[in-house]
mmCIF file of C-alpha atoms and ligand atoms in Angstrom:
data_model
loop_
_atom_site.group_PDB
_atom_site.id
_atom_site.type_symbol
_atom_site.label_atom_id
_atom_site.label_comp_id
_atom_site.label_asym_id
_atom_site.label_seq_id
_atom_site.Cartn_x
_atom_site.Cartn_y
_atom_site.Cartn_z
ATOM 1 C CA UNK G 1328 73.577 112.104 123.567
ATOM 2 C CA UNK G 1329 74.651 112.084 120.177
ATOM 3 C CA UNK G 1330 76.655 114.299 119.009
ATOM 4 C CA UNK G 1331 75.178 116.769 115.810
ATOM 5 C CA UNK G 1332 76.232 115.831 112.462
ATOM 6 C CA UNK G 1333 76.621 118.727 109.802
ATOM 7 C CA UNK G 1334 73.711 118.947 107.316
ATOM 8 C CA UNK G 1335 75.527 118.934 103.767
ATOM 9 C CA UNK G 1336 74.798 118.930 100.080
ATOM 10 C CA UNK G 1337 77.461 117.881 97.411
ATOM 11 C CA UNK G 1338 77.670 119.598 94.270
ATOM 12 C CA UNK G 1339 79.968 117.589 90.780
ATOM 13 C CA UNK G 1340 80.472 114.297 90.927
ATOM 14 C CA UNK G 1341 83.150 113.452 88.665
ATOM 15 C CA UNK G 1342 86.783 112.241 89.295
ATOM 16 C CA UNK G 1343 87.436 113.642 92.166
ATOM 17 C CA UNK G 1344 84.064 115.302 93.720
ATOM 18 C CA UNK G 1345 83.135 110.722 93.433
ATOM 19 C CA UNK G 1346 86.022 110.598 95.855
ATOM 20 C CA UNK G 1347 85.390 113.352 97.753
ATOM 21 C CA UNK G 1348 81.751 112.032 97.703
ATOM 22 C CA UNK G 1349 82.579 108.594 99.111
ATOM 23 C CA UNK G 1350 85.410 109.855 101.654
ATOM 24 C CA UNK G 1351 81.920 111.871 102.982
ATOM 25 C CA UNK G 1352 80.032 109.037 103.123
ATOM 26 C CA UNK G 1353 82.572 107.837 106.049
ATOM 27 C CA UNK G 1354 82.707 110.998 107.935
ATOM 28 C CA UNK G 1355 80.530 110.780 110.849
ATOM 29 C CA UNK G 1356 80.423 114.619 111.418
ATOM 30 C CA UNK G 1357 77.855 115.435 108.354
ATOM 31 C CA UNK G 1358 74.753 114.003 106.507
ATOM 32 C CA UNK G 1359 75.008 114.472 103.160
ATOM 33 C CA UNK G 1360 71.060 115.411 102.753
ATOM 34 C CA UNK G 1361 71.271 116.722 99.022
ATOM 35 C CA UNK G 1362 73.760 116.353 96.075
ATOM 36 C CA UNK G 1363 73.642 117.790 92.318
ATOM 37 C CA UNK G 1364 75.068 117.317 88.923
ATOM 38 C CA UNK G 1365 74.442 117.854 85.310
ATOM 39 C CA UNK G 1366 75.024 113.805 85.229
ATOM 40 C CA UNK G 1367 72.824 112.991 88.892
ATOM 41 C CA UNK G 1368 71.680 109.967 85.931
ATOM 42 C CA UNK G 1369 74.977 108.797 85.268
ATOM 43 C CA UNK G 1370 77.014 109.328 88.496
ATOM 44 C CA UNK G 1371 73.759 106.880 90.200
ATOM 45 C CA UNK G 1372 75.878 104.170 88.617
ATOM 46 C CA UNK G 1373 78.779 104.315 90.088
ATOM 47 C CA UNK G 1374 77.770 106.015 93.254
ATOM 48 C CA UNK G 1375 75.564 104.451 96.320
ATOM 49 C CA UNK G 1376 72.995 107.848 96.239
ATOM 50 C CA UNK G 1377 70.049 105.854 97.498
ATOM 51 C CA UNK G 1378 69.907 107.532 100.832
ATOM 52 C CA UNK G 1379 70.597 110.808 100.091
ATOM 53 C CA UNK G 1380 66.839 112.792 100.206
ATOM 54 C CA UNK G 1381 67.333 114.994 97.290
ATOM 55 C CA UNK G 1382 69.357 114.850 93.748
ATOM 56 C CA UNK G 1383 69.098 116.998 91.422
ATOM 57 C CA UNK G 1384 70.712 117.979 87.783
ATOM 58 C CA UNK G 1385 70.632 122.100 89.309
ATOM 59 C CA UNK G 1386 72.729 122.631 92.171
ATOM 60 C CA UNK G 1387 70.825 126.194 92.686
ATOM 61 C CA UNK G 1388 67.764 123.547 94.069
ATOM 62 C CA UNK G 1389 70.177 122.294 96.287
ATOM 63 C CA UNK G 1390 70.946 125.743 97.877
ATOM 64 C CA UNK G 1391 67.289 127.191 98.087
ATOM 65 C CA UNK G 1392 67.242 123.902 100.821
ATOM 66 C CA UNK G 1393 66.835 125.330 104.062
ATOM 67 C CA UNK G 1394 68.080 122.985 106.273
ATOM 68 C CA UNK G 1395 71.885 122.537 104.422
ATOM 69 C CA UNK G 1396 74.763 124.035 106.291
ATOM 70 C CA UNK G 1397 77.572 124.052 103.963
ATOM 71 C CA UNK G 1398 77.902 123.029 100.421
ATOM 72 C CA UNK G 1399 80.982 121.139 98.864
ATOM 73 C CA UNK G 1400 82.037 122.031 95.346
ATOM 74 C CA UNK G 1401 84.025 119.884 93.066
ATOM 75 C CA UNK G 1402 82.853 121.401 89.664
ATOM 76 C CA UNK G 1403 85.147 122.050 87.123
ATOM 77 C CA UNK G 1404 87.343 125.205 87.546
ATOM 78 C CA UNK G 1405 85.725 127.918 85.845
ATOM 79 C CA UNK G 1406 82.621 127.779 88.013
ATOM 80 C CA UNK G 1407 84.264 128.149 91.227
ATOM 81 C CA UNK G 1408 83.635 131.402 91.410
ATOM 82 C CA UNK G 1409 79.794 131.660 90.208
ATOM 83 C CA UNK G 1410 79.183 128.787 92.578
ATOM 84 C CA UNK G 1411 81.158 130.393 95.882
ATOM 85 C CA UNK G 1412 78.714 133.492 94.812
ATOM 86 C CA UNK G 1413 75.414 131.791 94.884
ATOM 87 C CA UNK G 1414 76.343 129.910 97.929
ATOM 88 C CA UNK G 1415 77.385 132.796 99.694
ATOM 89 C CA UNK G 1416 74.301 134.637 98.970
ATOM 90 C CA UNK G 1417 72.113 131.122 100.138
ATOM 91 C CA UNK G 1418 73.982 131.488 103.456
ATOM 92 C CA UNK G 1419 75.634 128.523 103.188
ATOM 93 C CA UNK G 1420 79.314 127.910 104.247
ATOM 94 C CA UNK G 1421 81.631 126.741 101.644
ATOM 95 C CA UNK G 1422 83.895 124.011 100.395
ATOM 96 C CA UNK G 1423 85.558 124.783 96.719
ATOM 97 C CA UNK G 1424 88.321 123.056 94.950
ATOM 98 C CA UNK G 1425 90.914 124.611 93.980
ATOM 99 C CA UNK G 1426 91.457 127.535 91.943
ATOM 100 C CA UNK G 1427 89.744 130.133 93.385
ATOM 101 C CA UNK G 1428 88.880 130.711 89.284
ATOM 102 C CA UNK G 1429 89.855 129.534 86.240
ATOM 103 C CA UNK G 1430 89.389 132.735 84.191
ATOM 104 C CA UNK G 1431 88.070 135.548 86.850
ATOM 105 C CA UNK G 1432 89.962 138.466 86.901
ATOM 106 C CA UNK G 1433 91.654 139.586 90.728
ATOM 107 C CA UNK G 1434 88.659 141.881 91.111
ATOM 108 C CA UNK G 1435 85.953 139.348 90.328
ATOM 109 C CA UNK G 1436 87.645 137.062 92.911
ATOM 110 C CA UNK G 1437 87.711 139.950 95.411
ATOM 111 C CA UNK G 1438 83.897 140.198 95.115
ATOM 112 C CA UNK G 1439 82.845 137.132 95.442
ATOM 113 C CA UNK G 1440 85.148 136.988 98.859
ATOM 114 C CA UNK G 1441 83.262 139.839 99.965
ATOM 115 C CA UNK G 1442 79.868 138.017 99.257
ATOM 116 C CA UNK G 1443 81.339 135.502 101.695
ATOM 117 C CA UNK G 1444 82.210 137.882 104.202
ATOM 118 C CA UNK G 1445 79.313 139.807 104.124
ATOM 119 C CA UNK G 1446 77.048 137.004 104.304
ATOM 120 C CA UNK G 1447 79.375 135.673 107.657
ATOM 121 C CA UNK G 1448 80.175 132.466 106.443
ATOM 122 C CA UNK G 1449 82.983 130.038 106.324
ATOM 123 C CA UNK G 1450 85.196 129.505 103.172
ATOM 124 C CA UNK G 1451 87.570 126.644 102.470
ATOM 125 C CA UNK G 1452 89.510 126.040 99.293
ATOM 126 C CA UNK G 1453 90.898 122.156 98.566
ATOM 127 C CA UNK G 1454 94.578 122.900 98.685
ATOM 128 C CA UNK G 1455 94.768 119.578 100.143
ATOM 129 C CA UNK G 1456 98.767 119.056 100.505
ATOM 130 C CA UNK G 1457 98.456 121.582 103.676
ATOM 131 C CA UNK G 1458 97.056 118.365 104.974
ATOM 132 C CA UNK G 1459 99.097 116.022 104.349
ATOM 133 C CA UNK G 1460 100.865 114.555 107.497
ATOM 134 C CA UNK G 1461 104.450 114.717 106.078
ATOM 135 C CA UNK G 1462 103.990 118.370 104.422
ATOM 136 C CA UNK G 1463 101.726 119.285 107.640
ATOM 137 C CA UNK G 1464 104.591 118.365 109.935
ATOM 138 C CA UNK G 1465 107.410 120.209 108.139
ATOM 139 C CA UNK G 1466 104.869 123.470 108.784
ATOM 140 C CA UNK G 1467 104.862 122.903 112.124
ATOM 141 C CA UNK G 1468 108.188 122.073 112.406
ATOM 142 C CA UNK G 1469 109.015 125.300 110.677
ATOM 143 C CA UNK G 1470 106.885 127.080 113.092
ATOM 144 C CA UNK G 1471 108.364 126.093 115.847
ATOM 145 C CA UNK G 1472 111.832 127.249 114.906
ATOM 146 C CA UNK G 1473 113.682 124.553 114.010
ATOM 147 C CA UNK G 1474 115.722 124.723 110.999
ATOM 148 C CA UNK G 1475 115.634 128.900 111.805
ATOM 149 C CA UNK G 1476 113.520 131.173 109.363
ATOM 150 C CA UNK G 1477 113.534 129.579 105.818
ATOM 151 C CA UNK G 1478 116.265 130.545 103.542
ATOM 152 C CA UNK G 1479 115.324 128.076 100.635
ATOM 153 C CA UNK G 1480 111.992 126.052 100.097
ATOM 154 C CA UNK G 1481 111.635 123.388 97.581
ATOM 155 C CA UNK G 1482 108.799 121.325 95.300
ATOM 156 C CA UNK G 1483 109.224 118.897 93.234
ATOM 157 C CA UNK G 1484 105.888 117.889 91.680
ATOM 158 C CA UNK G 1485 105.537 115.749 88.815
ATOM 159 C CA UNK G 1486 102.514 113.853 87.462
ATOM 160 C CA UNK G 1487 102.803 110.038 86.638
ATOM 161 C CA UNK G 1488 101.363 110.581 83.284
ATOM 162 C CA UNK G 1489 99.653 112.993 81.133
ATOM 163 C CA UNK G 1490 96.317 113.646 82.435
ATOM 164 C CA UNK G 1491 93.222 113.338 79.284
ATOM 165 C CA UNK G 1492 93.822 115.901 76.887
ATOM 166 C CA UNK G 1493 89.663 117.090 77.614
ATOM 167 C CA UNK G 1494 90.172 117.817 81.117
ATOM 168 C CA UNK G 1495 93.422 119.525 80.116
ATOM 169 C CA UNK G 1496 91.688 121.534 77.685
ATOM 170 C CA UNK G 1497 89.395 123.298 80.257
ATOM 171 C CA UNK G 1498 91.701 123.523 83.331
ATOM 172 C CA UNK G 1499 93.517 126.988 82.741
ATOM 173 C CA UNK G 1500 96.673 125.239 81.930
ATOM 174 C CA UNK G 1501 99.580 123.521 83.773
ATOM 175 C CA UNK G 1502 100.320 127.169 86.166
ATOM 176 C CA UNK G 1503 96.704 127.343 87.079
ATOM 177 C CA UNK G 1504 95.722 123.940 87.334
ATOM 178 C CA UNK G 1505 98.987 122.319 88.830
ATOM 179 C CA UNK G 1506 101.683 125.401 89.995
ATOM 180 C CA UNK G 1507 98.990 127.007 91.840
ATOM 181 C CA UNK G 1508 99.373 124.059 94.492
ATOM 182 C CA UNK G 1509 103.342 124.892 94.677
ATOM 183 C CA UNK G 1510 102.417 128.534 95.161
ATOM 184 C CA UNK G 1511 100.171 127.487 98.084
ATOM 185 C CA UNK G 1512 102.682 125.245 99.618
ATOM 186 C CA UNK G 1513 105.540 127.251 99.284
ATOM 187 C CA UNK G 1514 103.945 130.340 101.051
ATOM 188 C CA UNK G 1515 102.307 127.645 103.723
ATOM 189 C CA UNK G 1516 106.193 126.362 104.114
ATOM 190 C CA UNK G 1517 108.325 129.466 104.183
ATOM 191 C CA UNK G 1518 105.874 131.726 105.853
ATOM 192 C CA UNK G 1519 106.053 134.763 103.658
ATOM 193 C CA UNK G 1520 104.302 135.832 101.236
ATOM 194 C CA UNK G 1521 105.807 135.452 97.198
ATOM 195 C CA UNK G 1522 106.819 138.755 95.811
ATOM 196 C CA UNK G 1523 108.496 137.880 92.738
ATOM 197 C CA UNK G 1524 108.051 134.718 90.156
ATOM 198 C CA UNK G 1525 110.446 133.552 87.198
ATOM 199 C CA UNK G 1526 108.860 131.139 84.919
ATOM 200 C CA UNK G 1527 110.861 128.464 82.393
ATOM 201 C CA UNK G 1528 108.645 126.360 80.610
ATOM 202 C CA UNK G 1529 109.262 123.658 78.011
ATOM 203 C CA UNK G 1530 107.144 121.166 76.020
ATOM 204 C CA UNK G 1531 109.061 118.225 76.279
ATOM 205 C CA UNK G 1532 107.163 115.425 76.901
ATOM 206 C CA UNK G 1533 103.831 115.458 74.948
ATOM 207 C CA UNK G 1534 104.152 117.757 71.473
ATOM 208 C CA UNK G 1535 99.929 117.807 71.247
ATOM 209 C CA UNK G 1536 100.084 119.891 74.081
ATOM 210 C CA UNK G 1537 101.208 122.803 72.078
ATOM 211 C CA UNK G 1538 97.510 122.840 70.480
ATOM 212 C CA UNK G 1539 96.034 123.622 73.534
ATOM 213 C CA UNK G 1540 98.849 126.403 74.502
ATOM 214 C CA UNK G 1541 100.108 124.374 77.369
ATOM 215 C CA UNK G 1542 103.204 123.329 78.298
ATOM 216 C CA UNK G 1543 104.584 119.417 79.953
ATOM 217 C CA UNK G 1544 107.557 121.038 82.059
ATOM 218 C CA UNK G 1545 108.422 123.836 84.024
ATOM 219 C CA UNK G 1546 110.212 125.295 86.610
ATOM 220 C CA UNK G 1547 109.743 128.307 88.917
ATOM 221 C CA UNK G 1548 112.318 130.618 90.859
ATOM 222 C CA UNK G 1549 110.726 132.761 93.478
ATOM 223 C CA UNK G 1550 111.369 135.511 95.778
ATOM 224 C CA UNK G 1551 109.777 135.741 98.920
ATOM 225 C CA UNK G 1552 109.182 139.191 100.388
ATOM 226 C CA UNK G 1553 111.621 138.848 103.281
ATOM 227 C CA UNK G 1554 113.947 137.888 100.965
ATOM 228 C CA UNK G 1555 114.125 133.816 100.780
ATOM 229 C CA UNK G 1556 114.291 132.014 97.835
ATOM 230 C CA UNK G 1557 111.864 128.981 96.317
ATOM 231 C CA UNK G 1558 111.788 126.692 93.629
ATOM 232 C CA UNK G 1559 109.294 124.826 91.999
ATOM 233 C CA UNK G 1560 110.266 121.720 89.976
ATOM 234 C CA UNK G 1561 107.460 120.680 87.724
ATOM 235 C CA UNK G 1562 106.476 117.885 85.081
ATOM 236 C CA UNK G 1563 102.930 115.891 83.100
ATOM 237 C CA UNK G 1564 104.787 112.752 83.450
ATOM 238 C CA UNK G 1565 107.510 111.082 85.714
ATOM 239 C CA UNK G 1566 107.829 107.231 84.774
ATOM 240 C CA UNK G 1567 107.885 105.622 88.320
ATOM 241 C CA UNK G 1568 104.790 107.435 89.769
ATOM 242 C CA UNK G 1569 103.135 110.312 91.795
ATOM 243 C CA UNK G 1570 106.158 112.454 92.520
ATOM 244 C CA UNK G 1571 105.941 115.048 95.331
ATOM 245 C CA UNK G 1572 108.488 116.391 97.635
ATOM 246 C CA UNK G 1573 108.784 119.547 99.804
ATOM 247 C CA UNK G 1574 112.336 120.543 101.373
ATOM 248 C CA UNK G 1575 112.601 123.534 103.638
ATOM 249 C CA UNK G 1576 116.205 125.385 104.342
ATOM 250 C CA UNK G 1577 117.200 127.576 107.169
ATOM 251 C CA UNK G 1578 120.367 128.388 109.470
ATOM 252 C CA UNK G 1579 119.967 125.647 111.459
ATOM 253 C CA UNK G 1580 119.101 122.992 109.380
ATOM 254 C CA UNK G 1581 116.911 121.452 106.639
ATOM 255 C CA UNK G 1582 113.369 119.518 107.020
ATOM 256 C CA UNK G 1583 112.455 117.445 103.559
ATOM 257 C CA UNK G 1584 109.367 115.127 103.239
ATOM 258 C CA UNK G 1585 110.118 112.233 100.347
ATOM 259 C CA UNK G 1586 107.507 110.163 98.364
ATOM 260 C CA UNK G 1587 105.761 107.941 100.155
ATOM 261 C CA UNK G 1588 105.349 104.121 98.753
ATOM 262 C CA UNK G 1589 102.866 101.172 99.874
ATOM 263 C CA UNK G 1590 106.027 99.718 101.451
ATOM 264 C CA UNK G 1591 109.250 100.633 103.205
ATOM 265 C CA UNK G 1592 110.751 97.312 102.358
ATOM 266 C CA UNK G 1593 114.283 97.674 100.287
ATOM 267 C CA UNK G 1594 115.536 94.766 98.664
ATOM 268 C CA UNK G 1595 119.849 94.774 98.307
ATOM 269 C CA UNK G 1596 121.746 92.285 96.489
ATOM 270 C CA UNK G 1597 125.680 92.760 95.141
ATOM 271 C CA UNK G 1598 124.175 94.614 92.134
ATOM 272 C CA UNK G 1599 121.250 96.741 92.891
ATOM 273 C CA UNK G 1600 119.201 98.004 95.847
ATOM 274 C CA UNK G 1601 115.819 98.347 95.553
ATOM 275 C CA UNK G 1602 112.810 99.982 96.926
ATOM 276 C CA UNK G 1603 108.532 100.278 96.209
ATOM 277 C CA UNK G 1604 107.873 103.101 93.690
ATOM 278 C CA UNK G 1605 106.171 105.739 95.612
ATOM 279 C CA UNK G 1606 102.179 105.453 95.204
ATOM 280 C CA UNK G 1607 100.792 105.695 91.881
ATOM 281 C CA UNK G 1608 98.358 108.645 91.723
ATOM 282 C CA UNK G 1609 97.045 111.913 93.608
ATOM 283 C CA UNK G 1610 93.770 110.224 94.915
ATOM 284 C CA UNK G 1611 96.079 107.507 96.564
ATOM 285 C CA UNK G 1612 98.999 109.706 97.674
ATOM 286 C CA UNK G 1613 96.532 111.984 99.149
ATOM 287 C CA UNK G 1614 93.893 109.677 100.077
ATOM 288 C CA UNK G 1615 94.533 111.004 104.182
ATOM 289 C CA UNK G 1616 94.975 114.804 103.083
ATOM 290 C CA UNK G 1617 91.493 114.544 101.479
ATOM 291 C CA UNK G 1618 89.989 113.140 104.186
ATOM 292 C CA UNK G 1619 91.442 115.822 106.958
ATOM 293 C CA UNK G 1620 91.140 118.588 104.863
ATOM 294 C CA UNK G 1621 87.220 118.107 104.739
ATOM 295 C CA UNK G 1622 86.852 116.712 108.734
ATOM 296 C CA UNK G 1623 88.612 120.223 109.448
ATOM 297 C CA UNK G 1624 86.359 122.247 107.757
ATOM 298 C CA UNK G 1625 83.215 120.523 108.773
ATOM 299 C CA UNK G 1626 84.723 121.030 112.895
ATOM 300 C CA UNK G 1627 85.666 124.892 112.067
ATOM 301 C CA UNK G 1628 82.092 124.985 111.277
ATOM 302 C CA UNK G 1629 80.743 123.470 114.260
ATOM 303 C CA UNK G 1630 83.228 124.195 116.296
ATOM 304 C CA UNK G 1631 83.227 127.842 115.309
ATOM 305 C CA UNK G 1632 87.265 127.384 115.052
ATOM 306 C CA UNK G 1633 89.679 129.088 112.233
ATOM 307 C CA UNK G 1634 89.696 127.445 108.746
ATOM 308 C CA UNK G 1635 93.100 126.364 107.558
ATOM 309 C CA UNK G 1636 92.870 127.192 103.767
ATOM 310 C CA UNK G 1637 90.742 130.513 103.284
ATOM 311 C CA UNK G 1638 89.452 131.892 100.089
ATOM 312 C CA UNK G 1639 92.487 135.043 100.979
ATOM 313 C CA UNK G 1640 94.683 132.095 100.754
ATOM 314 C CA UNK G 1641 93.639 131.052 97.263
ATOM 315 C CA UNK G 1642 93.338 134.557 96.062
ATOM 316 C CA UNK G 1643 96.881 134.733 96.809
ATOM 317 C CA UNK G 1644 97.895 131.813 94.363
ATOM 318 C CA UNK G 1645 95.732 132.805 92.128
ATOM 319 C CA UNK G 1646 97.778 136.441 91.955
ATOM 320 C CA UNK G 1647 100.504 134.212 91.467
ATOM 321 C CA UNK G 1648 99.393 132.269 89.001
ATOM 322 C CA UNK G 1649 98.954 135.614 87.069
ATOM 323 C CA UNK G 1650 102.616 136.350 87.222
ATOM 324 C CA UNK G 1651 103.543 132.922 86.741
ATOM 325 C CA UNK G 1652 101.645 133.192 82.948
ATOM 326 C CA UNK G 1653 103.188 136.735 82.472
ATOM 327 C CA UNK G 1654 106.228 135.370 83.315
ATOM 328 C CA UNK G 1655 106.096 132.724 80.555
ATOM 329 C CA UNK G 1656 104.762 135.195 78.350
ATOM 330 C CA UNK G 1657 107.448 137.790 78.765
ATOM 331 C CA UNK G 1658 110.706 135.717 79.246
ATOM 332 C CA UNK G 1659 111.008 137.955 82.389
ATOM 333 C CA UNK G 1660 110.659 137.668 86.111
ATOM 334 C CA UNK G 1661 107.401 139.398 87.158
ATOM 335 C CA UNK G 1662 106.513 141.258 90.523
ATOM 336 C CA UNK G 1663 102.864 139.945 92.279
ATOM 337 C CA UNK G 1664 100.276 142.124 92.150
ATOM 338 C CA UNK G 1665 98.285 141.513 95.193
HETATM 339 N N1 NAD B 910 92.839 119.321 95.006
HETATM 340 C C1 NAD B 910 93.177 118.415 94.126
HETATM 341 O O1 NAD B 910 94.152 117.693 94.309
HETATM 342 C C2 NAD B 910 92.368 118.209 92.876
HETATM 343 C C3 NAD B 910 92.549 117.056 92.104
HETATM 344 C C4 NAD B 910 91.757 116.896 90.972
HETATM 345 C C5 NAD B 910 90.831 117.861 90.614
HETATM 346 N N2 NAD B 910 90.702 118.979 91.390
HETATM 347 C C6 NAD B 910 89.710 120.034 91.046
HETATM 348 O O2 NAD B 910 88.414 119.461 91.125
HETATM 349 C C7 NAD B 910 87.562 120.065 90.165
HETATM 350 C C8 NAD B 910 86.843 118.961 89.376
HETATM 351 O O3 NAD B 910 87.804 118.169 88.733
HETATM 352 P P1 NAD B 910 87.419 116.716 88.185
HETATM 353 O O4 NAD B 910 88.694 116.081 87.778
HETATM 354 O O5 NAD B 910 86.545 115.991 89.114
HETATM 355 O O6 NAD B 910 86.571 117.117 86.878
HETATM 356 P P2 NAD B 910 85.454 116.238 86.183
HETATM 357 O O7 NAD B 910 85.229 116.892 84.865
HETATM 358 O O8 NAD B 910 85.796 114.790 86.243
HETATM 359 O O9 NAD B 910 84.139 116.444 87.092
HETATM 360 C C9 NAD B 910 83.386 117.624 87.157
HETATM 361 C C10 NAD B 910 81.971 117.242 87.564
HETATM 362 O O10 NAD B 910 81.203 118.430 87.779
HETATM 363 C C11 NAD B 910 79.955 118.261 87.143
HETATM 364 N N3 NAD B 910 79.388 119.584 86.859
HETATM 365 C C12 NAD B 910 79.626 120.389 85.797
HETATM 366 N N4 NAD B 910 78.880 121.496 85.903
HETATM 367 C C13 NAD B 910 78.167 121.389 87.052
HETATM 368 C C14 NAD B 910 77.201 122.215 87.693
HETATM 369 N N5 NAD B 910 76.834 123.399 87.204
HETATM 370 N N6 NAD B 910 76.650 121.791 88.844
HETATM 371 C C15 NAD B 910 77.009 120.599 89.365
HETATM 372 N N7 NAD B 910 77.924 119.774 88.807
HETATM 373 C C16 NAD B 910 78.497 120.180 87.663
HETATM 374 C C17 NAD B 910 80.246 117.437 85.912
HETATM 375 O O11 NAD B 910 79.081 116.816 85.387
HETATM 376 C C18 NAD B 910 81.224 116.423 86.485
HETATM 377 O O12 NAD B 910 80.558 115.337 87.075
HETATM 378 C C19 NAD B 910 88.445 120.989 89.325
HETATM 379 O O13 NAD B 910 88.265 122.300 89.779
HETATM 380 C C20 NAD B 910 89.874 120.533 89.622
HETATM 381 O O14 NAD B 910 90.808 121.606 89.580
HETATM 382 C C21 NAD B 910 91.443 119.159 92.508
#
């Protein structure tokens, strides 16, 4: 007997919901019955929609569909939390992107978790580097004791280039859009809670930046609340590529996950040694933490299991994220306010 596929719709279709989209398209755990966006016109031009039953420009049309069991979300930012709402109230379960909210205060957020619980659905948010196999594995690792409990966590994260200045302009800004990632993974490496951020930012890289208040470079000092320590390293633009790295410190040792590259080849002659650059770009670095992080959700839902990355867990960056941007604001270290 076959086994039952998930009944989904699929809501934005740009850069990364087209990925997303086509990554679906291979799972064999859902049928994507229904999928919406502004541009359904456009996106039919680059996307192989011909078998999915119903498009539309309104993804409300989508969730008045009956037979859809969970929606994914990859709109832009600040309609994350109108869109986990309505869902919630269709009774459908949930995949968002991440942040939680782009401009919603702590209490909005709060309520529209609420609407999720109440309505006794799932809710997962795309912090996809708890998926990756490297970052996953230090976790576990971790877990299992063997460096001892954390003392130091580190992550580097630097962009290969300056993303467009348009999607810039509408993302909440390098904390909200990029350093609420680092929040997630250092409280999903050191396993405590952040209690305490300190914020240096700089524009050092692209100057037009300062016209849309943002910043190219930063770094972040944490305290955890049982007392370890974290740092984030951050940048817009690192000339040899996709930069990401995760190191975690204890008594007994140290676990660190380095870039990955298309090869592990290293060329050495009597001047140099060489090695690949490490992949070029998020959708290709993460090209397997995509994947996983929607096959999990879709078997918590049919599987009835735990999901991995809840909305408390993005609520929880997102606090961060606050004190990150008083932080910058103030010159001054800045307790969270859960
Ligand atoms: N987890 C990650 O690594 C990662 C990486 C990139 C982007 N993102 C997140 O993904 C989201 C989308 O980013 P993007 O780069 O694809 O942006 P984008 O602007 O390229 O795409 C957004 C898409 O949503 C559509 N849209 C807008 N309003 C809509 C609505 N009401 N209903 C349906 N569709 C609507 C737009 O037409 C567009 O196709 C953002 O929240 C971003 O933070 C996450």
């Amino acid at each position: 007997m076959a086994s039952k596929k998930l009944k989904i719709a699929v809501v934005g279709l740009g850069t990364n919901g087209s990925m997303h989209f086509k990554q679906l398209q291979h799972l064999d755990t859902v049928e994507i019955v229904a999928a919406a966006d502004p541009l359904i016109e456009d996106r039919k031009k680059t996307l192989n929609l011909e078998n999915i039953s119903f498009l539309s420009t309104d993804y409300h049309q989508v969730l008045a569909k009956k037979e859809i069991e969970a929606v994914f979300f990859f709109t832009p930012s600040s309609q994350h939390l109108e869109n986990i709402t309505a869902a919630a109230r269709a009774h459908k379960n949930i995949f968002c992107e991440k942040p939680l909210s782009k401009d919603g205060t702590i209490a909005e957020c709060k309520k529209a978790l609420a609407e999720v619980k109440n309505a006794g659905v799932k809710l997962q948010i795309g912090f996809n580097r708890r998926f990756d196999p490297q970052f996953k594995q230090i976790h576990e690792r971790v877990e299992k004791g063997e460096v001892g409990t954390p003392q130091i966590v580190k992550v580097v994260a630097r962009d290969p280039f300056v993303i467009p200045y348009d999607f810039i302009k509408n993302s909440g800004g390098l904390i909200q859009d990029f350093t609420s990632h680092d929040f997630d993974m250092l409280r999903y490496q050191a396993g405590s809670d952040i209690a305490e951020i300190f914020i240096e930012s700089s524009i050092l890289i692209d100057p037009k930046l300062a016209e849309f208040n943002d910043v190219d470079t930063l770094t972040a000092s944490v305290k955890f609340k049982n007392g370890a320590l974290g740092l984030i390293d951050e940048s817009r633009k690192a000339v040899y590529g996709y930069d990401q790295r995760v190191e975690v410190f204890g008594p007994k040792g140290m676990l660190k996950a380095e870039n990955v590259s298309k090869s592990t080849v290293e060329f050495y002659n009597d001047k140099n040694v060489s090695l690949k650059k490490p992949l070029d770009y998020y959708l290709t670095r993460f090209e397997e933490a995509y994947q996983e992080e929607k096959a999990l959700f879709v078997k918590s839902i049919l599987e009835n299991l735990p999901i991995i990355c809840t909305g408390e867990d993005a609520l929880k960056a997102m606090c961060c994220s606050n004190a990150a941007l008083e932080s910058q604001k103030t010159g001054q270290p800045v307790k969270v306010q859960y």
